[in-house]
PDB file of C-alpha atoms in Angstrom:
ATOM      1  CA  UNK E 122       0.000   0.000   0.000  1.00 52.00           C
ATOM      2  CA  UNK E 123       2.018   2.857  -1.270  1.00 64.00           C
ATOM      3  CA  UNK E 124      -0.753   5.504  -1.407  1.00 64.00           C
ATOM      4  CA  UNK E 125      -3.437   4.476   1.134  1.00 65.00           C
ATOM      5  CA  UNK E 126      -4.934   7.991   1.346  1.00 71.00           C
ATOM      6  CA  UNK E 127      -5.951   7.919  -2.352  1.00 79.00           C
ATOM      7  CA  UNK E 128      -9.242   6.444  -3.474  1.00 84.00           C
ATOM      8  CA  UNK E 129     -12.074   5.024  -1.403  1.00 89.00           C
ATOM      9  CA  UNK E 130     -13.268   1.596  -0.356  1.00 89.00           C
ATOM     10  CA  UNK E 131     -16.313   0.085  -2.038  1.00 91.00           C
ATOM     11  CA  UNK E 132     -19.411   0.350   0.168  1.00 91.00           C
ATOM     12  CA  UNK E 133     -20.535  -3.175  -0.717  1.00 90.00           C
ATOM     13  CA  UNK E 134     -20.092  -5.278   2.439  1.00 89.00           C
ATOM     14  CA  UNK E 135     -18.704  -8.287   0.619  1.00 91.00           C
ATOM     15  CA  UNK E 136     -16.206  -6.242  -1.437  1.00 90.00           C
ATOM     16  CA  UNK E 137     -14.542  -3.312   0.404  1.00 86.00           C
ATOM     17  CA  UNK E 138     -12.052  -3.033  -2.474  1.00 88.00           C
ATOM     18  CA  UNK E 139      -9.856   0.081  -2.490  1.00 87.00           C
ATOM     19  CA  UNK E 140     -10.745   1.842  -5.722  1.00 85.00           C
ATOM     20  CA  UNK E 141      -8.710   4.754  -7.042  1.00 86.00           C
ATOM     21  CA  UNK E 142     -11.577   5.803  -9.329  1.00 86.00           C
ATOM     22  CA  UNK E 143     -14.624   5.215  -7.133  1.00 88.00           C
ATOM     23  CA  UNK E 144     -18.124   5.801  -8.466  1.00 91.00           C
ATOM     24  CA  UNK E 145     -20.921   7.391  -6.480  1.00 93.00           C
ATOM     25  CA  UNK E 146     -24.434   5.928  -6.809  1.00 91.00           C
ATOM     26  CA  UNK E 147     -26.808   8.676  -7.930  1.00 89.00           C
ATOM     27  CA  UNK E 148     -29.696   7.108  -5.989  1.00 86.00           C
ATOM     28  CA  UNK E 149     -28.286   6.301  -2.543  1.00 89.00           C
ATOM     29  CA  UNK E 150     -25.097   8.420  -2.623  1.00 91.00           C
ATOM     30  CA  UNK E 151     -22.734   5.655  -1.495  1.00 93.00           C
ATOM     31  CA  UNK E 152     -19.380   4.940  -3.170  1.00 94.00           C
ATOM     32  CA  UNK E 153     -18.815   1.719  -5.131  1.00 93.00           C
ATOM     33  CA  UNK E 154     -16.243   0.066  -7.353  1.00 92.00           C
ATOM     34  CA  UNK E 155     -16.975  -0.602 -11.022  1.00 91.00           C
ATOM     35  CA  UNK E 156     -18.303  -4.074 -10.202  1.00 92.00           C
ATOM     36  CA  UNK E 157     -20.982  -2.841  -7.792  1.00 91.00           C
ATOM     37  CA  UNK E 158     -22.132   0.518  -9.190  1.00 91.00           C
ATOM     38  CA  UNK E 159     -25.311  -0.782 -10.846  1.00 89.00           C
ATOM     39  CA  UNK E 160     -28.450  -0.640  -8.693  1.00 87.00           C
ATOM     40  CA  UNK E 161     -28.906  -4.422  -8.829  1.00 86.00           C
ATOM     41  CA  UNK E 162     -25.244  -5.124  -8.027  1.00 89.00           C
ATOM     42  CA  UNK E 163     -25.351  -3.363  -4.644  1.00 89.00           C
ATOM     43  CA  UNK E 164     -29.067  -3.961  -3.973  1.00 89.00           C
ATOM     44  CA  UNK E 165     -29.732  -0.223  -3.840  1.00 87.00           C
ATOM     45  CA  UNK E 166     -32.622   0.620  -1.528  1.00 84.00           C
ATOM     46  CA  UNK E 167     -33.149   3.972  -3.303  1.00 82.00           C
ATOM     47  CA  UNK E 168     -33.186   2.600  -6.853  1.00 79.00           C
ATOM     48  CA  UNK E 169     -36.922   3.233  -7.215  1.00 74.00           C
ATOM     49  CA  UNK E 170     -36.182   6.977  -7.188  1.00 74.00           C
ATOM     50  CA  UNK E 171     -34.070   6.828 -10.342  1.00 74.00           C
ATOM     51  CA  UNK E 172     -34.963   3.595 -12.087  1.00 64.00           C
ATOM     52  CA  UNK E 173     -38.265   4.736 -13.574  1.00 73.00           C
ATOM     53  CA  UNK E 174     -39.584   3.102 -16.716  1.00 77.00           C
ATOM     54  CA  UNK E 175     -42.752   4.064 -18.543  1.00 86.00           C
ATOM     55  CA  UNK E 176     -44.488   1.197 -20.335  1.00 90.00           C
ATOM     56  CA  UNK E 177     -45.783   1.808 -23.852  1.00 91.00           C
ATOM     57  CA  UNK E 178     -49.023   0.348 -25.212  1.00 90.00           C
ATOM     58  CA  UNK E 179     -48.085  -2.284 -27.830  1.00 89.00           C
ATOM     59  CA  UNK E 180     -51.133  -1.414 -29.946  1.00 87.00           C
ATOM     60  CA  UNK E 181     -51.309   2.395 -30.056  1.00 87.00           C
ATOM     61  CA  UNK E 182     -47.705   3.208 -28.957  1.00 87.00           C
ATOM     62  CA  UNK E 183     -48.917   5.573 -26.236  1.00 89.00           C
ATOM     63  CA  UNK E 184     -46.880   5.879 -23.006  1.00 92.00           C
ATOM     64  CA  UNK E 185     -48.965   4.631 -20.074  1.00 91.00           C
ATOM     65  CA  UNK E 186     -48.452   6.378 -16.710  1.00 88.00           C
ATOM     66  CA  UNK E 187     -47.930   3.935 -13.837  1.00 85.00           C
ATOM     67  CA  UNK E 188     -48.258   5.036 -10.219  1.00 82.00           C
ATOM     68  CA  UNK E 189     -45.753   3.854  -7.638  1.00 72.00           C
ATOM     69  CA  UNK E 190     -46.668   0.367  -6.415  1.00 71.00           C
ATOM     70  CA  UNK E 191     -48.778  -0.555  -9.463  1.00 80.00           C
ATOM     71  CA  UNK E 192     -47.845  -3.470 -11.693  1.00 81.00           C
ATOM     72  CA  UNK E 193     -47.153  -2.154 -15.226  1.00 83.00           C
ATOM     73  CA  UNK E 194     -48.687  -5.188 -16.961  1.00 87.00           C
ATOM     74  CA  UNK E 195     -52.014  -4.691 -15.206  1.00 89.00           C
ATOM     75  CA  UNK E 196     -52.079  -0.955 -15.959  1.00 90.00           C
ATOM     76  CA  UNK E 197     -51.303  -1.544 -19.664  1.00 91.00           C
ATOM     77  CA  UNK E 198     -53.992  -4.256 -19.781  1.00 91.00           C
ATOM     78  CA  UNK E 199     -56.535  -1.846 -18.304  1.00 91.00           C
ATOM     79  CA  UNK E 200     -55.522   0.783 -20.875  1.00 90.00           C
ATOM     80  CA  UNK E 201     -56.051  -1.703 -23.713  1.00 89.00           C
ATOM     81  CA  UNK E 202     -59.488  -2.619 -22.333  1.00 89.00           C
ATOM     82  CA  UNK E 203     -60.710   0.969 -21.788  1.00 89.00           C
ATOM     83  CA  UNK E 204     -58.689   3.863 -23.215  1.00 84.00           C
ATOM     84  CA  UNK E 205     -56.745   2.417 -26.154  1.00 85.00           C
ATOM     85  CA  UNK E 206     -57.230   4.353 -29.386  1.00 83.00           C
ATOM     86  CA  UNK E 207     -55.991   1.471 -31.556  1.00 79.00           C
ATOM     87  CA  UNK E 208     -57.941   1.153 -34.787  1.00 69.00           C
ATOM     88  CA  UNK E 209     -57.337  -2.171 -36.583  1.00 67.00           C
ATOM     89  CA  UNK E 210     -58.951  -0.783 -39.742  1.00 57.00           C
ATOM     90  CA  UNK E 211     -56.277   1.904 -39.849  1.00 58.00           C
ATOM     91  CA  UNK E 212     -53.587  -0.778 -40.218  1.00 59.00           C
ATOM     92  CA  UNK E 213     -55.295  -2.327 -43.235  1.00 61.00           C
ATOM     93  CA  UNK E 214     -56.084   0.770 -45.277  1.00 62.00           C
ATOM     94  CA  UNK E 215     -55.605   0.161 -48.963  1.00 69.00           C
ATOM     95  CA  UNK E 216     -52.732   2.018 -50.557  1.00 70.00           C
ATOM     96  CA  UNK E 217     -53.577   1.386 -54.207  1.00 75.00           C
ATOM     97  CA  UNK E 218     -57.014   2.984 -54.571  1.00 82.00           C
ATOM     98  CA  UNK E 219     -56.819   4.922 -57.863  1.00 88.00           C
ATOM     99  CA  UNK E 220     -58.270   2.571 -60.493  1.00 91.00           C
ATOM    100  CA  UNK E 221     -57.459   2.981 -64.173  1.00 93.00           C
ATOM    101  CA  UNK E 222     -60.534   4.040 -66.196  1.00 91.00           C
ATOM    102  CA  UNK E 223     -59.378   2.485 -69.480  1.00 91.00           C
ATOM    103  CA  UNK E 224     -61.832  -0.283 -70.410  1.00 91.00           C
ATOM    104  CA  UNK E 225     -60.351  -3.716 -69.687  1.00 92.00           C
ATOM    105  CA  UNK E 226     -57.557  -2.447 -67.412  1.00 91.00           C
ATOM    106  CA  UNK E 227     -57.778  -3.419 -63.731  1.00 91.00           C
ATOM    107  CA  UNK E 228     -54.577  -1.801 -62.473  1.00 91.00           C
ATOM    108  CA  UNK E 229     -54.593   0.547 -59.478  1.00 90.00           C
ATOM    109  CA  UNK E 230     -52.067   3.207 -58.600  1.00 88.00           C
ATOM    110  CA  UNK E 231     -50.955   4.696 -55.310  1.00 85.00           C
ATOM    111  CA  UNK E 232     -51.186   8.233 -56.683  1.00 88.00           C
ATOM    112  CA  UNK E 233     -53.839   9.602 -58.977  1.00 89.00           C
ATOM    113  CA  UNK E 234     -52.606  10.035 -62.575  1.00 90.00           C
ATOM    114  CA  UNK E 235     -55.030  12.360 -64.371  1.00 92.00           C
ATOM    115  CA  UNK E 236     -55.039  12.997 -68.103  1.00 90.00           C
ATOM    116  CA  UNK E 237     -54.749  16.733 -68.843  1.00 88.00           C
ATOM    117  CA  UNK E 238     -57.047  16.465 -71.871  1.00 89.00           C
ATOM    118  CA  UNK E 239     -59.975  14.310 -70.716  1.00 89.00           C
ATOM    119  CA  UNK E 240     -59.564  14.577 -66.915  1.00 89.00           C
ATOM    120  CA  UNK E 241     -59.890  10.811 -66.298  1.00 90.00           C
ATOM    121  CA  UNK E 242     -57.654   8.799 -63.968  1.00 92.00           C
ATOM    122  CA  UNK E 243     -55.345   6.174 -65.455  1.00 92.00           C
ATOM    123  CA  UNK E 244     -52.549   3.807 -64.496  1.00 92.00           C
ATOM    124  CA  UNK E 245     -48.935   4.507 -65.438  1.00 91.00           C
ATOM    125  CA  UNK E 246     -49.231   2.333 -68.537  1.00 92.00           C
ATOM    126  CA  UNK E 247     -52.225   4.277 -69.912  1.00 91.00           C
ATOM    127  CA  UNK E 248     -51.381   7.799 -68.685  1.00 90.00           C
ATOM    128  CA  UNK E 249     -50.518   9.293 -72.078  1.00 90.00           C
ATOM    129  CA  UNK E 250     -53.429  10.346 -74.341  1.00 89.00           C
ATOM    130  CA  UNK E 251     -52.257   8.010 -77.123  1.00 88.00           C
ATOM    131  CA  UNK E 252     -52.280   5.027 -74.737  1.00 89.00           C
ATOM    132  CA  UNK E 253     -55.928   5.386 -73.688  1.00 87.00           C
ATOM    133  CA  UNK E 254     -57.473   6.638 -76.964  1.00 85.00           C
ATOM    134  CA  UNK E 255     -58.168  10.058 -75.452  1.00 86.00           C
ATOM    135  CA  UNK E 256     -61.221  11.888 -76.812  1.00 80.00           C
ATOM    136  CA  UNK E 257     -60.915  14.826 -74.418  1.00 73.00           C
ATOM    137  CA  UNK E 258     -60.162  17.950 -76.415  1.00 64.00           C
ATOM    138  CA  UNK E 259     -60.008  18.734 -80.100  1.00 54.00           C
ATOM    139  CA  UNK E 260     -56.401  19.903 -79.874  1.00 55.00           C
ATOM    140  CA  UNK E 261     -53.795  17.690 -81.541  1.00 52.00           C
ATOM    141  CA  UNK E 262     -52.449  15.004 -79.216  1.00 52.00           C
ATOM    142  CA  UNK E 263     -48.844  15.247 -80.366  1.00 55.00           C
ATOM    143  CA  UNK E 264     -46.937  18.264 -81.637  1.00 54.00           C
ATOM    144  CA  UNK E 265     -45.440  16.298 -84.504  1.00 56.00           C
ATOM    145  CA  UNK E 266     -47.054  16.722 -87.935  1.00 46.00           C
TER     146      UNK E 266
END
């Protein structure tokens, strides 16, 4: 022991190791070595003050407040039964809802593709006036010829 005045002894009863870089528990304020600094490692009696976790509803992803002494699973279960805003229909909304109006085509697009001449909605394959036999306006369809 060359420098006994440096460092501090671990507060864990079974350890008492002299540590030159001791760590102070932010819950109970005692000094511990690196092996006993976690709340569980030194059985911290004040861990409940700092070790707070908020459960999240698995359906609607809303944080559920839990009072001290309540079991989180029971509180989340009660939320699901009463207050949950989960809408199963919202999960299964159709993305491809814009149906092509060309006769015989059954394709649907995610975004509406509207012909500038006739104003009808088409799929990507039939979006150009020449591809859907457009009869919208009397202007020439192409600028060539």
